[in-house]
Structures are given as structure tokens and as C-alpha cells.
PDB file of C-alpha atoms and ligand atoms in Angstrom:
ATOM      1  CA  MET A   3     147.237  44.196  84.776  1.00 87.00           C
ATOM      2  CA  ARG A   4     143.750  42.787  85.133  1.00 97.00           C
ATOM      3  CA  LYS A   5     140.922  44.810  86.618  1.00 97.00           C
ATOM      4  CA  ASN A   6     139.043  44.100  89.806  1.00 98.00           C
ATOM      5  CA  ILE A   7     135.323  44.302  89.093  1.00 98.00           C
ATOM      6  CA  VAL A   8     132.188  44.197  91.211  1.00 98.00           C
ATOM      7  CA  ALA A   9     129.179  43.624  88.958  1.00 98.00           C
ATOM      8  CA  GLY A  10     125.568  43.523  90.066  1.00 98.00           C
ATOM      9  CA  ASN A  11     122.969  41.345  88.373  1.00 98.00           C
ATOM     10  CA  TRP A  12     119.522  42.662  89.122  1.00 98.00           C
ATOM     11  CA  LYS A  13     117.895  39.774  87.230  1.00 98.00           C
ATOM     12  CA  MET A  14     114.139  40.279  86.627  1.00 98.00           C
ATOM     13  CA  ASN A  15     113.647  42.624  89.554  1.00 98.00           C
ATOM     14  CA  LYS A  16     112.542  46.262  89.865  1.00 98.00           C
ATOM     15  CA  THR A  17     110.100  48.288  87.823  1.00 98.00           C
ATOM     16  CA  LEU A  18     111.649  51.084  85.795  1.00 98.00           C
ATOM     17  CA  GLN A  19     110.927  53.589  88.565  1.00 98.00           C
ATOM     18  CA  GLU A  20     112.341  51.309  91.273  1.00 98.00           C
ATOM     19  CA  GLY A  21     115.400  50.587  89.157  1.00 98.00           C
ATOM     20  CA  LEU A  22     116.053  54.272  88.589  1.00 98.00           C
ATOM     21  CA  ALA A  23     115.726  54.921  92.321  1.00 98.00           C
ATOM     22  CA  LEU A  24     118.222  52.130  93.055  1.00 98.00           C
ATOM     23  CA  ALA A  25     120.676  53.407  90.428  1.00 98.00           C
ATOM     24  CA  THR A  26     120.325  56.974  91.736  1.00 98.00           C
ATOM     25  CA  GLU A  27     121.009  55.832  95.300  1.00 98.00           C
ATOM     26  CA  LEU A  28     124.106  53.921  94.191  1.00 98.00           C
ATOM     27  CA  ASN A  29     125.268  56.934  92.219  1.00 98.00           C
ATOM     28  CA  GLU A  30     124.901  59.084  95.336  1.00 98.00           C
ATOM     29  CA  VAL A  31     126.839  56.765  97.633  1.00 97.00           C
ATOM     30  CA  LEU A  32     129.639  56.482  95.087  1.00 97.00           C
ATOM     31  CA  ALA A  33     129.751  60.218  94.348  1.00 95.00           C
ATOM     32  CA  GLY A  34     132.278  60.976  97.065  1.00 89.00           C
ATOM     33  CA  ALA A  35     134.016  57.618  96.892  1.00 93.00           C
ATOM     34  CA  THR A  36     136.914  56.252  94.887  1.00 94.00           C
ATOM     35  CA  PRO A  37     136.259  52.535  94.506  1.00 96.00           C
ATOM     36  CA  ASN A  38     139.292  50.271  94.125  1.00 96.00           C
ATOM     37  CA  CYS A  39     137.436  48.293  91.488  1.00 98.00           C
ATOM     38  CA  ASP A  40     135.286  48.851  88.435  1.00 98.00           C
ATOM     39  CA  VAL A  41     131.583  48.892  89.270  1.00 98.00           C
ATOM     40  CA  VAL A  42     128.963  47.460  86.906  1.00 98.00           C
ATOM     41  CA  ILE A  43     125.201  47.149  87.256  1.00 98.00           C
ATOM     42  CA  GLY A  44     123.354  44.616  85.144  1.00 98.00           C
ATOM     43  CA  THR A  45     119.813  45.838  84.738  1.00 98.00           C
ATOM     44  CA  PRO A  46     116.803  44.542  82.812  1.00 98.00           C
ATOM     45  CA  PHE A  47     116.812  45.730  79.179  1.00 98.00           C
ATOM     46  CA  ILE A  48     114.077  48.314  79.694  1.00 98.00           C
ATOM     47  CA  HIS A  49     116.137  50.080  82.375  1.00 98.00           C
ATOM     48  CA  LEU A  50     119.366  50.372  80.408  1.00 98.00           C
ATOM     49  CA  ALA A  51     118.953  53.719  78.640  1.00 98.00           C
ATOM     50  CA  SER A  52     117.444  55.502  81.643  1.00 98.00           C
ATOM     51  CA  VAL A  53     119.986  54.098  84.091  1.00 98.00           C
ATOM     52  CA  ALA A  54     122.906  54.914  81.783  1.00 98.00           C
ATOM     53  CA  ALA A  55     121.604  58.489  81.482  1.00 98.00           C
ATOM     54  CA  THR A  56     121.200  58.790  85.264  1.00 97.00           C
ATOM     55  CA  VAL A  57     124.445  57.449  86.701  1.00 98.00           C
ATOM     56  CA  ASP A  58     127.950  58.841  86.435  1.00 97.00           C
ATOM     57  CA  THR A  59     129.209  56.458  83.776  1.00 94.00           C
ATOM     58  CA  THR A  60     132.789  57.291  84.623  1.00 94.00           C
ATOM     59  CA  LYS A  61     132.121  55.429  87.896  1.00 96.00           C
ATOM     60  CA  ILE A  62     129.266  53.057  87.171  1.00 98.00           C
ATOM     61  CA  ASN A  63     129.188  50.876  84.080  1.00 98.00           C
ATOM     62  CA  VAL A  64     125.896  49.538  82.835  1.00 98.00           C
ATOM     63  CA  ALA A  65     125.376  45.959  81.633  1.00 98.00           C
ATOM     64  CA  ALA A  66     122.607  44.081  79.899  1.00 98.00           C
ATOM     65  CA  GLN A  67     121.891  40.582  81.193  1.00 98.00           C
ATOM     66  CA  ASN A  68     121.683  39.025  77.738  1.00 98.00           C
ATOM     67  CA  CYS A  69     121.643  39.899  74.046  1.00 98.00           C
ATOM     68  CA  ALA A  70     120.379  38.216  70.902  1.00 98.00           C
ATOM     69  CA  ASP A  71     122.339  35.756  68.805  1.00 98.00           C
ATOM     70  CA  LYS A  72     121.277  37.640  65.662  1.00 98.00           C
ATOM     71  CA  GLU A  73     122.390  41.041  64.387  1.00 98.00           C
ATOM     72  CA  SER A  74     118.948  42.471  63.525  1.00 98.00           C
ATOM     73  CA  GLY A  75     115.712  41.674  61.739  1.00 98.00           C
ATOM     74  CA  ALA A  76     112.580  39.624  62.219  1.00 98.00           C
ATOM     75  CA  TYR A  77     113.261  38.184  65.691  1.00 98.00           C
ATOM     76  CA  THR A  78     110.271  39.359  67.697  1.00 98.00           C
ATOM     77  CA  GLY A  79     111.040  40.112  71.312  1.00 98.00           C
ATOM     78  CA  GLU A  80     114.810  39.974  70.968  1.00 98.00           C
ATOM     79  CA  ILE A  81     117.321  42.724  71.775  1.00 98.00           C
ATOM     80  CA  SER A  82     120.528  42.920  69.754  1.00 98.00           C
ATOM     81  CA  ALA A  83     124.017  43.737  70.958  1.00 98.00           C
ATOM     82  CA  SER A  84     123.986  46.952  68.894  1.00 98.00           C
ATOM     83  CA  MET A  85     120.725  48.002  70.584  1.00 98.00           C
ATOM     84  CA  VAL A  86     122.290  47.349  73.987  1.00 98.00           C
ATOM     85  CA  LYS A  87     125.322  49.424  73.015  1.00 98.00           C
ATOM     86  CA  SER A  88     123.091  52.272  71.793  1.00 98.00           C
ATOM     87  CA  THR A  89     121.628  52.681  75.306  1.00 98.00           C
ATOM     88  CA  GLY A  90     124.990  53.657  76.783  1.00 98.00           C
ATOM     89  CA  ALA A  91     125.614  50.219  78.306  1.00 98.00           C
ATOM     90  CA  ASN A  92     129.113  48.837  77.804  1.00 98.00           C
ATOM     91  CA  TYR A  93     128.927  45.349  79.310  1.00 98.00           C
ATOM     92  CA  VAL A  94     126.703  42.336  78.730  1.00 99.00           C
ATOM     93  CA  ILE A  95     126.321  39.293  80.988  1.00 98.00           C
ATOM     94  CA  LEU A  96     126.270  36.146  78.833  1.00 98.00           C
ATOM     95  CA  GLY A  97     125.683  32.486  79.623  1.00 98.00           C
ATOM     96  CA  HIS A  98     124.242  32.988  83.078  1.00 98.00           C
ATOM     97  CA  SER A  99     123.222  29.588  84.451  1.00 98.00           C
ATOM     98  CA  GLU A 100     119.592  30.717  84.644  1.00 97.00           C
ATOM     99  CA  ARG A 101     119.629  31.428  80.904  1.00 98.00           C
ATOM    100  CA  ARG A 102     121.329  28.120  80.182  1.00 97.00           C
ATOM    101  CA  ALA A 103     118.853  26.209  82.364  1.00 97.00           C
ATOM    102  CA  TYR A 104     115.555  27.992  81.697  1.00 97.00           C
ATOM    103  CA  TYR A 105     116.030  29.338  78.163  1.00 97.00           C
ATOM    104  CA  GLY A 106     118.067  26.549  76.628  1.00 97.00           C
ATOM    105  CA  GLU A 107     121.149  28.587  75.819  1.00 98.00           C
ATOM    106  CA  THR A 108     123.810  26.349  74.306  1.00 98.00           C
ATOM    107  CA  ALA A 109     127.550  26.662  73.938  1.00 98.00           C
ATOM    108  CA  ALA A 110     127.069  27.376  70.217  1.00 98.00           C
ATOM    109  CA  THR A 111     124.489  30.133  70.797  1.00 98.00           C
ATOM    110  CA  LEU A 112     126.693  31.690  73.444  1.00 98.00           C
ATOM    111  CA  LYS A 113     129.634  31.734  71.075  1.00 98.00           C
ATOM    112  CA  VAL A 114     127.585  33.767  68.569  1.00 98.00           C
ATOM    113  CA  LYS A 115     126.314  36.105  71.295  1.00 98.00           C
ATOM    114  CA  THR A 116     129.882  36.690  72.465  1.00 98.00           C
ATOM    115  CA  GLU A 117     131.008  37.425  68.891  1.00 98.00           C
ATOM    116  CA  LEU A 118     128.208  39.963  68.472  1.00 98.00           C
ATOM    117  CA  ALA A 119     128.938  41.560  71.846  1.00 98.00           C
ATOM    118  CA  LEU A 120     132.596  42.030  70.921  1.00 98.00           C
ATOM    119  CA  LYS A 121     131.695  43.307  67.459  1.00 98.00           C
ATOM    120  CA  ASN A 122     129.554  45.978  69.135  1.00 98.00           C
ATOM    121  CA  ASP A 123     132.206  46.956  71.618  1.00 98.00           C
ATOM    122  CA  LEU A 124     130.462  45.459  74.637  1.00 98.00           C
ATOM    123  CA  THR A 125     132.518  43.661  77.271  1.00 98.00           C
ATOM    124  CA  PRO A 126     131.044  40.208  77.815  1.00 98.00           C
ATOM    125  CA  ILE A 127     130.893  38.907  81.385  1.00 99.00           C
ATOM    126  CA  PHE A 128     130.800  35.254  80.433  1.00 99.00           C
ATOM    127  CA  CYS A 129     129.407  32.921  83.113  1.00 98.00           C
ATOM    128  CA  ILE A 130     130.519  29.363  83.679  1.00 98.00           C
ATOM    129  CA  GLY A 131     129.944  26.941  86.539  1.00 98.00           C
ATOM    130  CA  GLU A 132     128.937  23.449  87.515  1.00 97.00           C
ATOM    131  CA  VAL A 133     125.744  22.139  89.104  1.00 96.00           C
ATOM    132  CA  LEU A 134     125.874  20.330  92.445  1.00 95.00           C
ATOM    133  CA  GLU A 135     125.783  16.797  91.003  1.00 95.00           C
ATOM    134  CA  GLU A 136     128.761  17.630  88.809  1.00 96.00           C
ATOM    135  CA  ARG A 137     130.763  18.836  91.807  1.00 95.00           C
ATOM    136  CA  GLU A 138     129.734  15.800  93.831  1.00 94.00           C
ATOM    137  CA  SER A 139     130.825  13.549  90.948  1.00 96.00           C
ATOM    138  CA  ASN A 140     134.132  15.417  90.898  1.00 96.00           C
ATOM    139  CA  ILE A 141     133.757  16.476  87.258  1.00 98.00           C
ATOM    140  CA  HIS A 142     133.440  20.208  88.020  1.00 98.00           C
ATOM    141  CA  PHE A 143     136.838  21.113  86.561  1.00 98.00           C
ATOM    142  CA  ASN A 144     136.051  19.312  83.302  1.00 98.00           C
ATOM    143  CA  VAL A 145     132.611  20.922  83.096  1.00 98.00           C
ATOM    144  CA  VAL A 146     133.984  24.441  83.499  1.00 98.00           C
ATOM    145  CA  LYS A 147     136.838  23.788  81.076  1.00 98.00           C
ATOM    146  CA  SER A 148     134.404  22.503  78.434  1.00 98.00           C
ATOM    147  CA  GLN A 149     132.121  25.514  78.873  1.00 98.00           C
ATOM    148  CA  ILE A 150     135.050  27.837  78.208  1.00 98.00           C
ATOM    149  CA  GLU A 151     136.487  25.778  75.351  1.00 98.00           C
ATOM    150  CA  GLU A 152     133.205  25.254  73.530  1.00 98.00           C
ATOM    151  CA  SER A 153     132.097  28.892  73.499  1.00 98.00           C
ATOM    152  CA  LEU A 154     135.287  30.918  73.700  1.00 98.00           C
ATOM    153  CA  PHE A 155     138.359  29.073  72.460  1.00 98.00           C
ATOM    154  CA  ASP A 156     137.836  29.890  68.779  1.00 98.00           C
ATOM    155  CA  PHE A 157     138.473  33.555  69.550  1.00 98.00           C
ATOM    156  CA  SER A 158     141.837  35.122  68.806  1.00 98.00           C
ATOM    157  CA  ALA A 159     143.992  36.003  71.790  1.00 98.00           C
ATOM    158  CA  GLU A 160     143.188  39.656  71.094  1.00 98.00           C
ATOM    159  CA  ASP A 161     139.430  39.081  71.237  1.00 98.00           C
ATOM    160  CA  PHE A 162     139.634  36.687  74.168  1.00 98.00           C
ATOM    161  CA  GLY A 163     141.516  39.391  76.030  1.00 98.00           C
ATOM    162  CA  LYS A 164     138.376  41.566  75.945  1.00 98.00           C
ATOM    163  CA  ILE A 165     136.255  39.001  77.809  1.00 98.00           C
ATOM    164  CA  VAL A 166     135.610  38.892  81.571  1.00 98.00           C
ATOM    165  CA  LEU A 167     134.830  35.465  83.058  1.00 98.00           C
ATOM    166  CA  ALA A 168     132.517  34.829  85.993  1.00 98.00           C
ATOM    167  CA  TYR A 169     132.800  31.494  87.789  1.00 98.00           C
ATOM    168  CA  GLU A 170     129.403  30.855  89.311  1.00 98.00           C
ATOM    169  CA  PRO A 171     128.899  27.423  90.865  1.00 97.00           C
ATOM    170  CA  VAL A 172     125.205  26.906  90.194  1.00 95.00           C
ATOM    171  CA  TRP A 173     124.664  25.360  93.630  1.00 94.00           C
ATOM    172  CA  ALA A 174     125.747  28.656  95.204  1.00 93.00           C
ATOM    173  CA  ILE A 175     123.503  30.990  93.194  1.00 92.00           C
ATOM    174  CA  GLY A 176     120.678  32.458  95.222  1.00 86.00           C
ATOM    175  CA  THR A 177     120.980  29.636  97.749  1.00 88.00           C
ATOM    176  CA  GLY A 178     122.892  31.389 100.516  1.00 84.00           C
ATOM    177  CA  LYS A 179     125.445  28.572 100.125  1.00 85.00           C
ATOM    178  CA  THR A 180     128.708  30.257  99.107  1.00 88.00           C
ATOM    179  CA  ALA A 181     131.725  28.404  97.762  1.00 90.00           C
ATOM    180  CA  SER A 182     134.469  28.570 100.358  1.00 94.00           C
ATOM    181  CA  ALA A 183     137.358  30.909  99.629  1.00 95.00           C
ATOM    182  CA  GLU A 184     139.481  27.763  99.020  1.00 96.00           C
ATOM    183  CA  GLN A 185     136.978  26.288  96.558  1.00 97.00           C
ATOM    184  CA  ALA A 186     136.762  29.591  94.693  1.00 97.00           C
ATOM    185  CA  GLN A 187     140.539  30.044  94.540  1.00 98.00           C
ATOM    186  CA  GLU A 188     141.053  26.431  93.441  1.00 98.00           C
ATOM    187  CA  MET A 189     138.654  26.804  90.507  1.00 98.00           C
ATOM    188  CA  HIS A 190     139.863  30.280  89.544  1.00 98.00           C
ATOM    189  CA  ALA A 191     143.475  29.070  89.503  1.00 98.00           C
ATOM    190  CA  PHE A 192     142.391  26.113  87.350  1.00 98.00           C
ATOM    191  CA  ILE A 193     140.625  28.470  84.928  1.00 98.00           C
ATOM    192  CA  ARG A 194     143.709  30.673  84.707  1.00 98.00           C
ATOM    193  CA  GLN A 195     145.894  27.614  84.019  1.00 98.00           C
ATOM    194  CA  THR A 196     143.467  26.607  81.263  1.00 98.00           C
ATOM    195  CA  LEU A 197     143.761  30.077  79.739  1.00 98.00           C
ATOM    196  CA  THR A 198     147.553  29.986  80.035  1.00 98.00           C
ATOM    197  CA  ALA A 199     147.689  26.679  78.157  1.00 98.00           C
ATOM    198  CA  LYS A 200     145.562  28.084  75.326  1.00 98.00           C
ATOM    199  CA  TYR A 201     146.502  31.770  75.088  1.00 98.00           C
ATOM    200  CA  GLY A 202     149.706  32.110  77.091  1.00 98.00           C
ATOM    201  CA  GLU A 203     150.670  33.754  80.343  1.00 98.00           C
ATOM    202  CA  ALA A 204     150.002  37.383  79.361  1.00 98.00           C
ATOM    203  CA  VAL A 205     146.377  36.846  78.289  1.00 98.00           C
ATOM    204  CA  ALA A 206     145.675  34.574  81.274  1.00 98.00           C
ATOM    205  CA  GLN A 207     147.148  37.043  83.753  1.00 98.00           C
ATOM    206  CA  ASN A 208     145.184  39.910  82.208  1.00 98.00           C
ATOM    207  CA  THR A 209     141.806  38.163  82.306  1.00 98.00           C
ATOM    208  CA  SER A 210     139.506  39.189  85.158  1.00 98.00           C
ATOM    209  CA  ILE A 211     137.796  36.156  86.685  1.00 98.00           C
ATOM    210  CA  LEU A 212     134.882  37.061  88.955  1.00 98.00           C
ATOM    211  CA  TYR A 213     133.246  34.814  91.529  1.00 98.00           C
ATOM    212  CA  GLY A 214     129.456  34.637  91.783  1.00 97.00           C
ATOM    213  CA  GLY A 215     127.166  32.741  94.110  1.00 95.00           C
ATOM    214  CA  SER A 216     125.747  34.163  97.337  1.00 93.00           C
ATOM    215  CA  CYS A 217     128.580  36.667  97.607  1.00 95.00           C
ATOM    216  CA  ASN A 218     127.610  39.246 100.212  1.00 96.00           C
ATOM    217  CA  ALA A 219     128.911  42.005 102.453  1.00 96.00           C
ATOM    218  CA  GLY A 220     130.038  39.424 105.008  1.00 96.00           C
ATOM    219  CA  ASN A 221     132.054  37.109 102.768  1.00 96.00           C
ATOM    220  CA  ALA A 222     133.272  39.363  99.930  1.00 97.00           C
ATOM    221  CA  LYS A 223     136.531  40.356 101.602  1.00 97.00           C
ATOM    222  CA  GLU A 224     137.616  36.772 102.170  1.00 97.00           C
ATOM    223  CA  LEU A 225     136.643  35.712  98.652  1.00 97.00           C
ATOM    224  CA  PHE A 226     138.325  38.710  96.992  1.00 98.00           C
ATOM    225  CA  SER A 227     141.531  38.257  98.992  1.00 97.00           C
ATOM    226  CA  ASN A 228     142.363  35.203  96.866  1.00 97.00           C
ATOM    227  CA  THR A 229     145.034  35.762  94.218  1.00 97.00           C
ATOM    228  CA  ASP A 230     142.887  34.573  91.329  1.00 98.00           C
ATOM    229  CA  VAL A 231     139.549  36.054  92.393  1.00 98.00           C
ATOM    230  CA  ASP A 232     139.240  39.429  90.690  1.00 98.00           C
ATOM    231  CA  GLY A 233     135.847  40.459  91.971  1.00 98.00           C
ATOM    232  CA  GLY A 234     132.275  39.296  92.056  1.00 98.00           C
ATOM    233  CA  LEU A 235     129.084  38.919  90.096  1.00 98.00           C
ATOM    234  CA  ILE A 236     126.456  39.741  92.664  1.00 98.00           C
ATOM    235  CA  GLY A 237     122.778  38.836  92.453  1.00 97.00           C
ATOM    236  CA  GLY A 238     120.632  39.333  95.557  1.00 96.00           C
ATOM    237  CA  ALA A 239     123.036  41.636  97.379  1.00 97.00           C
ATOM    238  CA  SER A 240     123.162  44.052  94.416  1.00 98.00           C
ATOM    239  CA  LEU A 241     119.540  45.002  95.063  1.00 98.00           C
ATOM    240  CA  LYS A 242     120.415  46.771  98.325  1.00 98.00           C
ATOM    241  CA  VAL A 243     122.753  49.717  97.931  1.00 98.00           C
ATOM    242  CA  ALA A 244     124.302  49.382 101.401  1.00 98.00           C
ATOM    243  CA  ASP A 245     125.163  45.724 100.768  1.00 98.00           C
ATOM    244  CA  PHE A 246     126.444  46.338  97.260  1.00 98.00           C
ATOM    245  CA  LYS A 247     128.566  49.276  98.439  1.00 98.00           C
ATOM    246  CA  ALA A 248     130.008  47.101 101.232  1.00 98.00           C
ATOM    247  CA  ILE A 249     131.000  44.513  98.599  1.00 98.00           C
ATOM    248  CA  ILE A 250     132.627  47.251  96.482  1.00 98.00           C
ATOM    249  CA  ASP A 251     134.458  48.387  99.613  1.00 98.00           C
ATOM    250  CA  ALA A 252     135.800  44.863 100.136  1.00 97.00           C
ATOM    251  CA  PHE A 253     138.526  45.937  97.647  1.00 96.00           C
TER     252      PHE A 253
HETATM  253  C1  PEP B 439     123.951  35.633  90.084  1.00 50.50           C
HETATM  254  O1  PEP B 439     122.790  35.499  89.743  1.00 50.50           O
HETATM  255  O2  PEP B 439     124.804  35.864  89.218  1.00 50.50           O
HETATM  256  C2  PEP B 439     124.284  35.483  91.501  1.00 50.50           C
HETATM  257  C3  PEP B 439     125.526  35.343  91.832  1.00 50.50           C
HETATM  258  O3  PEP B 439     123.225  35.523  92.375  1.00 50.50           O
HETATM  259  P1  PEP B 439     123.341  35.553  93.992  1.00 50.50           P
HETATM  260  O4  PEP B 439     124.407  36.528  94.348  1.00 50.50           O
HETATM  261  O5  PEP B 439     121.994  35.980  94.447  1.00 50.50           O
HETATM  262  O6  PEP B 439     123.695  34.172  94.421  1.00 50.50           O
END
């Protein structure tokens, strides 16, 4: 059966020392706890190796927030999936709306990144979601379906089964404006139906679909109580251990 996952996305926050302090604090609060979900922290690249060496990786998984669309070579400034894997990280967030919007990531690039992540034994957390105008024009279901189809539907059922999806309505990210539990459930159920039509019931039922967008300690329980919401991708609230722990405890 699919996993429940609470994944933090630190974005471009925290120096190495601050990041290590945050990871250490999270490690301490989880030391005596048995979370009812998998816990992931998505750190900046430079933190990965140190954070992975600091936390109890049987309890806290480490994720990169991106990886290159090339295997290796003369691509100055890029970080490959194999480099990410070599740090001890085992997840990678791909297709975040900020990367699509500010760094021009396309469906085709994201398909290659996902292939390379899988090849290097990293679990992709693949982000999809509509912008406000698309929701207001009532094309949000089509937008999300196309994002999944264009980047992920050439994968075999076996490979697709290794991917985690994160539905993140762009209008809810960092805005304090959360999708209602009904809106989240409606879209997650639609995504699962889309997966069922392509890959069949077993793959669809086994795929974890996370919700992201101003998820916090106050609303996590209601969001996660929906049948098709299997956890959260958490931005702002993952930077405070008490808040992030409260979200983990929502399961
Ligand atoms: C995110 O960036 O993935 C996110 C969900 O951010 P926030 O929780 O801050 O809205």
C-alpha cells in the first residue's frame, strides 16, 4: 500500500551551519518518536552530504530540490543525479513550480531529469499544479493531466511506480492561501483516476500523492484526512521544527 510522506522543501534558505542546526533539531525531536509517515527534508545542494551524515537516515530521508538533465560533463554549475545520490540523499524534488516559472524547466527537460533520478535510484517527488488563472478558467484538471502525461507517461508501469507526485496549486504556494480539503481531495482523486486509466488500479493505488501549498500545523490534519491525500510537501513550515513536527504528527 502507498506510503504517507511529509516532505520539507527548504528552498534557498539557511546557511550550511543553520541548515545543520535545523536538521540536528529535527533529528532530536524525532529520536524518541515513531512517525506514522515517512519524513523527508529537501535541502539546498550544499547541505546534502552534511545533513545526510548528521540525521538518522532510518527516520529522516534527505532530498535534493533539483538535479541536472545531463549525466555528467561540461555543464558548469550543474549537479547530477549521481552526485546527489553520492551524498546519501535518496529523494529529489523535480518540477517545482518555482523552477518551471523562474528557470524555464519544460516538460521535456523534466522527463529527462526524472529518468536520470530513477536511473540513480533516487525517488522523484514530481510537482504538478495550476496557476490561479487556470483554475479560474476551469482548466486546472486539464493542466495537471497534461503535466503528468507530458513528463511521465512514457515510463513503464514499473518505473512510474517509483515516483511520488506532489499536487501544488501554484496560487497556494507561499501565499498563506491553502486549497480547501475538498479542492485538494477533488484534484487528488482526479490524478488517481488519470493514473488508473494509464497504468491500472494497482499502480494508481500505490502512488503517493502529496499536497503542497501553505500546508501548516493548523490545516495538515484536515488535508491529510482525505482518502487521496497521502501527505504534504511543505515549504515555509518546514523551516521551524515545531511546526514541521506538528505536521508529521498530523498522521
Ligand atoms: C513548496 O514550495 O513546495 C510549498 C508548498 O511552499 P509553502 O508550504 O511555503 O506554500
